[in-house]
């Protein structure tokens, strides 16, 4: 049987989640995605209308098939935690069962189990503010959406993951080095995500034989990255200073994720794997 993957954080064909889905599909995996509720409508409509068909093409010429799209809001664990204003929000009212617990239950009901879990989502409402000007709420929101969301996904999906399975998240070098402009507590959120990768590798490894790794990716012009506002500068900086002077493609991150999710990486867990043209290894720009 081929592997089954659930990829949380796909809402268009520009981001890392989409590229990871493609690489996994090219390797023969069945693809399920979790899409942020407010983005669900436009994503499903675009898929249906063939807007992504060009980007669905796999190396063998066939089109990536997304077996099912689940609405998801990873800042809520169960229906009891959803506040009234969200429940009654027009963008949420049209969908049901989008808390993490309910999505895991739905996937179990529909498919029984999965082998691969990918977390490709982040949100920091105050990301454009320096840390020194970030509010408590903004900081906590960044941690909730970008770090705890992974803990919650793992907590609820591990019970339906087959032993030998793998989980992957996406992180950024701002967790360990100063990257001015990556504010709002997002640098802190990525540091938490990387630390949790180690602890969760231990816990999920011992208990369920599940591997947990994170990819520290270089800059990509995704929707989320454009909202931060400095992405073109970061891409130029990397082009100038990285050991490999080429633009990073989402596919390169997708391929690394497919490797990490595969039996080829069966002894790799608790790792931060850099897929950034080597920029992390530089001490000074030259
Ligand atoms: P993206 O915009 O394609 O992906 C972010 C996704 O998160 C979007 O689909 C958005 O709808 C979803 N999302 C936001 N809040 C959510 C919530 N509460 N529940 C469920 N989904 C939610 O952008 P990108 O850049 O591909 O981001 C994917 C991951 O890659 C993120 O963790 C990001 O921090 C990381 N990353 C991105 C880099 C870049 O330069 N683009 C560099 C290094 C890491």
mmCIF file with all atom_site columns, C-alpha atoms and ligand atoms in Angstrom, residues 9-12 15-16 36 72-75 120-123 170-172 182 190 217-220 222-225 231, ligand 1:
data_model
loop_
_atom_site.group_PDB
_atom_site.id
_atom_site.type_symbol
_atom_site.label_atom_id
_atom_site.label_alt_id
_atom_site.label_comp_id
_atom_site.label_asym_id
_atom_site.label_entity_id
_atom_site.label_seq_id
_atom_site.pdbx_PDB_ins_code
_atom_site.Cartn_x
_atom_site.Cartn_y
_atom_site.Cartn_z
_atom_site.occupancy
_atom_site.B_iso_or_equiv
_atom_site.pdbx_formal_charge
_atom_site.auth_seq_id
_atom_site.auth_comp_id
_atom_site.auth_asym_id
_atom_site.auth_atom_id
_atom_site.pdbx_PDB_model_num
ATOM   1  C CA  . UNK A 1 9   ? -1.427 24.611 5.680  1.00 0.00 ? 9   UNK A CA  1
ATOM   2  C CA  . UNK A 1 10  ? -2.202 24.477 1.971  1.00 0.00 ? 10  UNK A CA  1
ATOM   3  C CA  . UNK A 1 11  ? -4.380 27.281 0.587  1.00 0.00 ? 11  UNK A CA  1
ATOM   4  C CA  . UNK A 1 12  ? -2.787 28.026 -2.798 1.00 0.00 ? 12  UNK A CA  1
ATOM   5  C CA  . UNK A 1 15  ? 3.716  27.906 -0.568 1.00 0.00 ? 15  UNK A CA  1
ATOM   6  C CA  . UNK A 1 16  ? 5.848  25.138 0.860  1.00 0.00 ? 16  UNK A CA  1
ATOM   7  C CA  . UNK A 1 36  ? -7.401 27.328 6.906  1.00 0.00 ? 36  UNK A CA  1
ATOM   8  C CA  . UNK A 1 72  ? -8.928 23.411 9.588  1.00 0.00 ? 72  UNK A CA  1
ATOM   9  C CA  . UNK A 1 73  ? -8.187 26.114 12.105 1.00 0.00 ? 73  UNK A CA  1
ATOM   10 C CA  . UNK A 1 74  ? -5.177 24.942 14.039 1.00 0.00 ? 74  UNK A CA  1
ATOM   11 C CA  . UNK A 1 75  ? -5.559 27.516 16.827 1.00 0.00 ? 75  UNK A CA  1
ATOM   12 C CA  . UNK A 1 120 ? 3.221  23.970 6.985  1.00 0.00 ? 120 UNK A CA  1
ATOM   13 C CA  . UNK A 1 121 ? 1.449  26.826 8.690  1.00 0.00 ? 121 UNK A CA  1
ATOM   14 C CA  . UNK A 1 122 ? 2.272  29.901 10.688 1.00 0.00 ? 122 UNK A CA  1
ATOM   15 C CA  . UNK A 1 123 ? 0.578  33.112 11.663 1.00 0.00 ? 123 UNK A CA  1
ATOM   16 C CA  . UNK A 1 170 ? 8.750  24.218 8.586  1.00 0.00 ? 170 UNK A CA  1
ATOM   17 C CA  . UNK A 1 171 ? 10.935 26.589 10.543 1.00 0.00 ? 171 UNK A CA  1
ATOM   18 C CA  . UNK A 1 172 ? 13.121 29.617 9.859  1.00 0.00 ? 172 UNK A CA  1
ATOM   19 C CA  . UNK A 1 182 ? 10.765 38.841 11.523 1.00 0.00 ? 182 UNK A CA  1
ATOM   20 C CA  . UNK A 1 190 ? 10.104 29.200 15.563 1.00 0.00 ? 190 UNK A CA  1
ATOM   21 C CA  . UNK A 1 217 ? 13.828 26.632 4.874  1.00 0.00 ? 217 UNK A CA  1
ATOM   22 C CA  . UNK A 1 218 ? 15.318 29.539 2.998  1.00 0.00 ? 218 UNK A CA  1
ATOM   23 C CA  . UNK A 1 219 ? 13.187 32.439 1.757  1.00 0.00 ? 219 UNK A CA  1
ATOM   24 C CA  . UNK A 1 220 ? 10.276 31.768 -0.632 1.00 0.00 ? 220 UNK A CA  1
ATOM   25 C CA  . UNK A 1 222 ? 4.730  32.674 -0.569 1.00 0.00 ? 222 UNK A CA  1
ATOM   26 C CA  . UNK A 1 223 ? 1.556  34.438 0.428  1.00 0.00 ? 223 UNK A CA  1
ATOM   27 C CA  . UNK A 1 224 ? 2.558  34.370 4.106  1.00 0.00 ? 224 UNK A CA  1
ATOM   28 C CA  . UNK A 1 225 ? 6.056  35.656 3.341  1.00 0.00 ? 225 UNK A CA  1
ATOM   29 C CA  . UNK A 1 231 ? 10.879 38.692 1.388  1.00 0.00 ? 231 UNK A CA  1
HETATM 30 P P1  . LIG B 2 .   ? 1.788  29.869 2.924  1.00 0.00 ? 1   LIG B P1  1
HETATM 31 O O1  . LIG B 2 .   ? 0.996  31.127 2.963  1.00 0.00 ? 1   LIG B O1  1
HETATM 32 O O2  . LIG B 2 .   ? 1.753  29.052 1.693  1.00 0.00 ? 1   LIG B O2  1
HETATM 33 O O3  . LIG B 2 .   ? 1.402  28.909 4.124  1.00 0.00 ? 1   LIG B O3  1
HETATM 34 C C1  . LIG B 2 .   ? 0.927  29.302 5.378  1.00 0.00 ? 1   LIG B C1  1
HETATM 35 C C2  . LIG B 2 .   ? -0.430 28.649 5.540  1.00 0.00 ? 1   LIG B C2  1
HETATM 36 O O4  . LIG B 2 .   ? -0.855 28.713 6.892  1.00 0.00 ? 1   LIG B O4  1
HETATM 37 C C3  . LIG B 2 .   ? -1.521 29.326 4.707  1.00 0.00 ? 1   LIG B C3  1
HETATM 38 O O5  . LIG B 2 .   ? -2.104 28.365 3.867  1.00 0.00 ? 1   LIG B O5  1
HETATM 39 C C4  . LIG B 2 .   ? -2.513 29.791 5.771  1.00 0.00 ? 1   LIG B C4  1
HETATM 40 O O6  . LIG B 2 .   ? -3.836 29.723 5.305  1.00 0.00 ? 1   LIG B O6  1
HETATM 41 C C5  . LIG B 2 .   ? -2.248 28.789 6.878  1.00 0.00 ? 1   LIG B C5  1
HETATM 42 N N1  . LIG B 2 .   ? -2.728 29.178 8.205  1.00 0.00 ? 1   LIG B N1  1
HETATM 43 C C6  . LIG B 2 .   ? -2.515 30.332 8.876  1.00 0.00 ? 1   LIG B C6  1
HETATM 44 N N2  . LIG B 2 .   ? -3.129 30.286 10.073 1.00 0.00 ? 1   LIG B N2  1
HETATM 45 C C7  . LIG B 2 .   ? -3.721 29.065 10.170 1.00 0.00 ? 1   LIG B C7  1
HETATM 46 C C8  . LIG B 2 .   ? -4.510 28.419 11.172 1.00 0.00 ? 1   LIG B C8  1
HETATM 47 N N3  . LIG B 2 .   ? -4.818 29.034 12.323 1.00 0.00 ? 1   LIG B N3  1
HETATM 48 N N4  . LIG B 2 .   ? -4.977 27.181 10.926 1.00 0.00 ? 1   LIG B N4  1
HETATM 49 C C9  . LIG B 2 .   ? -4.693 26.549 9.766  1.00 0.00 ? 1   LIG B C9  1
HETATM 50 N N5  . LIG B 2 .   ? -3.947 27.104 8.786  1.00 0.00 ? 1   LIG B N5  1
HETATM 51 C C10 . LIG B 2 .   ? -3.469 28.351 8.992  1.00 0.00 ? 1   LIG B C10 1
HETATM 52 O O7  . LIG B 2 .   ? 3.278  30.317 3.279  1.00 0.00 ? 1   LIG B O7  1
HETATM 53 P P2  . LIG B 2 .   ? 4.638  29.505 3.491  1.00 0.00 ? 1   LIG B P2  1
HETATM 54 O O8  . LIG B 2 .   ? 5.675  30.560 3.532  1.00 0.00 ? 1   LIG B O8  1
HETATM 55 O O9  . LIG B 2 .   ? 4.775  28.415 2.522  1.00 0.00 ? 1   LIG B O9  1
HETATM 56 O O10 . LIG B 2 .   ? 4.503  28.921 4.964  1.00 0.00 ? 1   LIG B O10 1
HETATM 57 C C11 . LIG B 2 .   ? 4.552  27.556 5.289  1.00 0.00 ? 1   LIG B C11 1
HETATM 58 C C12 . LIG B 2 .   ? 5.541  27.334 6.429  1.00 0.00 ? 1   LIG B C12 1
HETATM 59 O O11 . LIG B 2 .   ? 6.865  27.604 5.956  1.00 0.00 ? 1   LIG B O11 1
HETATM 60 C C13 . LIG B 2 .   ? 5.320  28.250 7.631  1.00 0.00 ? 1   LIG B C13 1
HETATM 61 O O12 . LIG B 2 .   ? 5.554  27.543 8.820  1.00 0.00 ? 1   LIG B O12 1
HETATM 62 C C14 . LIG B 2 .   ? 6.412  29.294 7.432  1.00 0.00 ? 1   LIG B C14 1
HETATM 63 O O13 . LIG B 2 .   ? 6.777  29.939 8.631  1.00 0.00 ? 1   LIG B O13 1
HETATM 64 C C15 . LIG B 2 .   ? 7.520  28.413 6.901  1.00 0.00 ? 1   LIG B C15 1
HETATM 65 N N6  . LIG B 2 .   ? 8.669  29.103 6.278  1.00 0.00 ? 1   LIG B N6  1
HETATM 66 C C16 . LIG B 2 .   ? 8.475  29.967 5.226  1.00 0.00 ? 1   LIG B C16 1
HETATM 67 C C17 . LIG B 2 .   ? 9.546  30.629 4.654  1.00 0.00 ? 1   LIG B C17 1
HETATM 68 C C18 . LIG B 2 .   ? 9.341  31.568 3.490  1.00 0.00 ? 1   LIG B C18 1
HETATM 69 O O14 . LIG B 2 .   ? 10.266 32.317 3.148  1.00 0.00 ? 1   LIG B O14 1
HETATM 70 N N7  . LIG B 2 .   ? 8.196  31.559 2.835  1.00 0.00 ? 1   LIG B N7  1
HETATM 71 C C19 . LIG B 2 .   ? 10.922 30.436 5.160  1.00 0.00 ? 1   LIG B C19 1
HETATM 72 C C20 . LIG B 2 .   ? 11.023 29.468 6.236  1.00 0.00 ? 1   LIG B C20 1
HETATM 73 C C21 . LIG B 2 .   ? 9.922  28.854 6.778  1.00 0.00 ? 1   LIG B C21 1
#
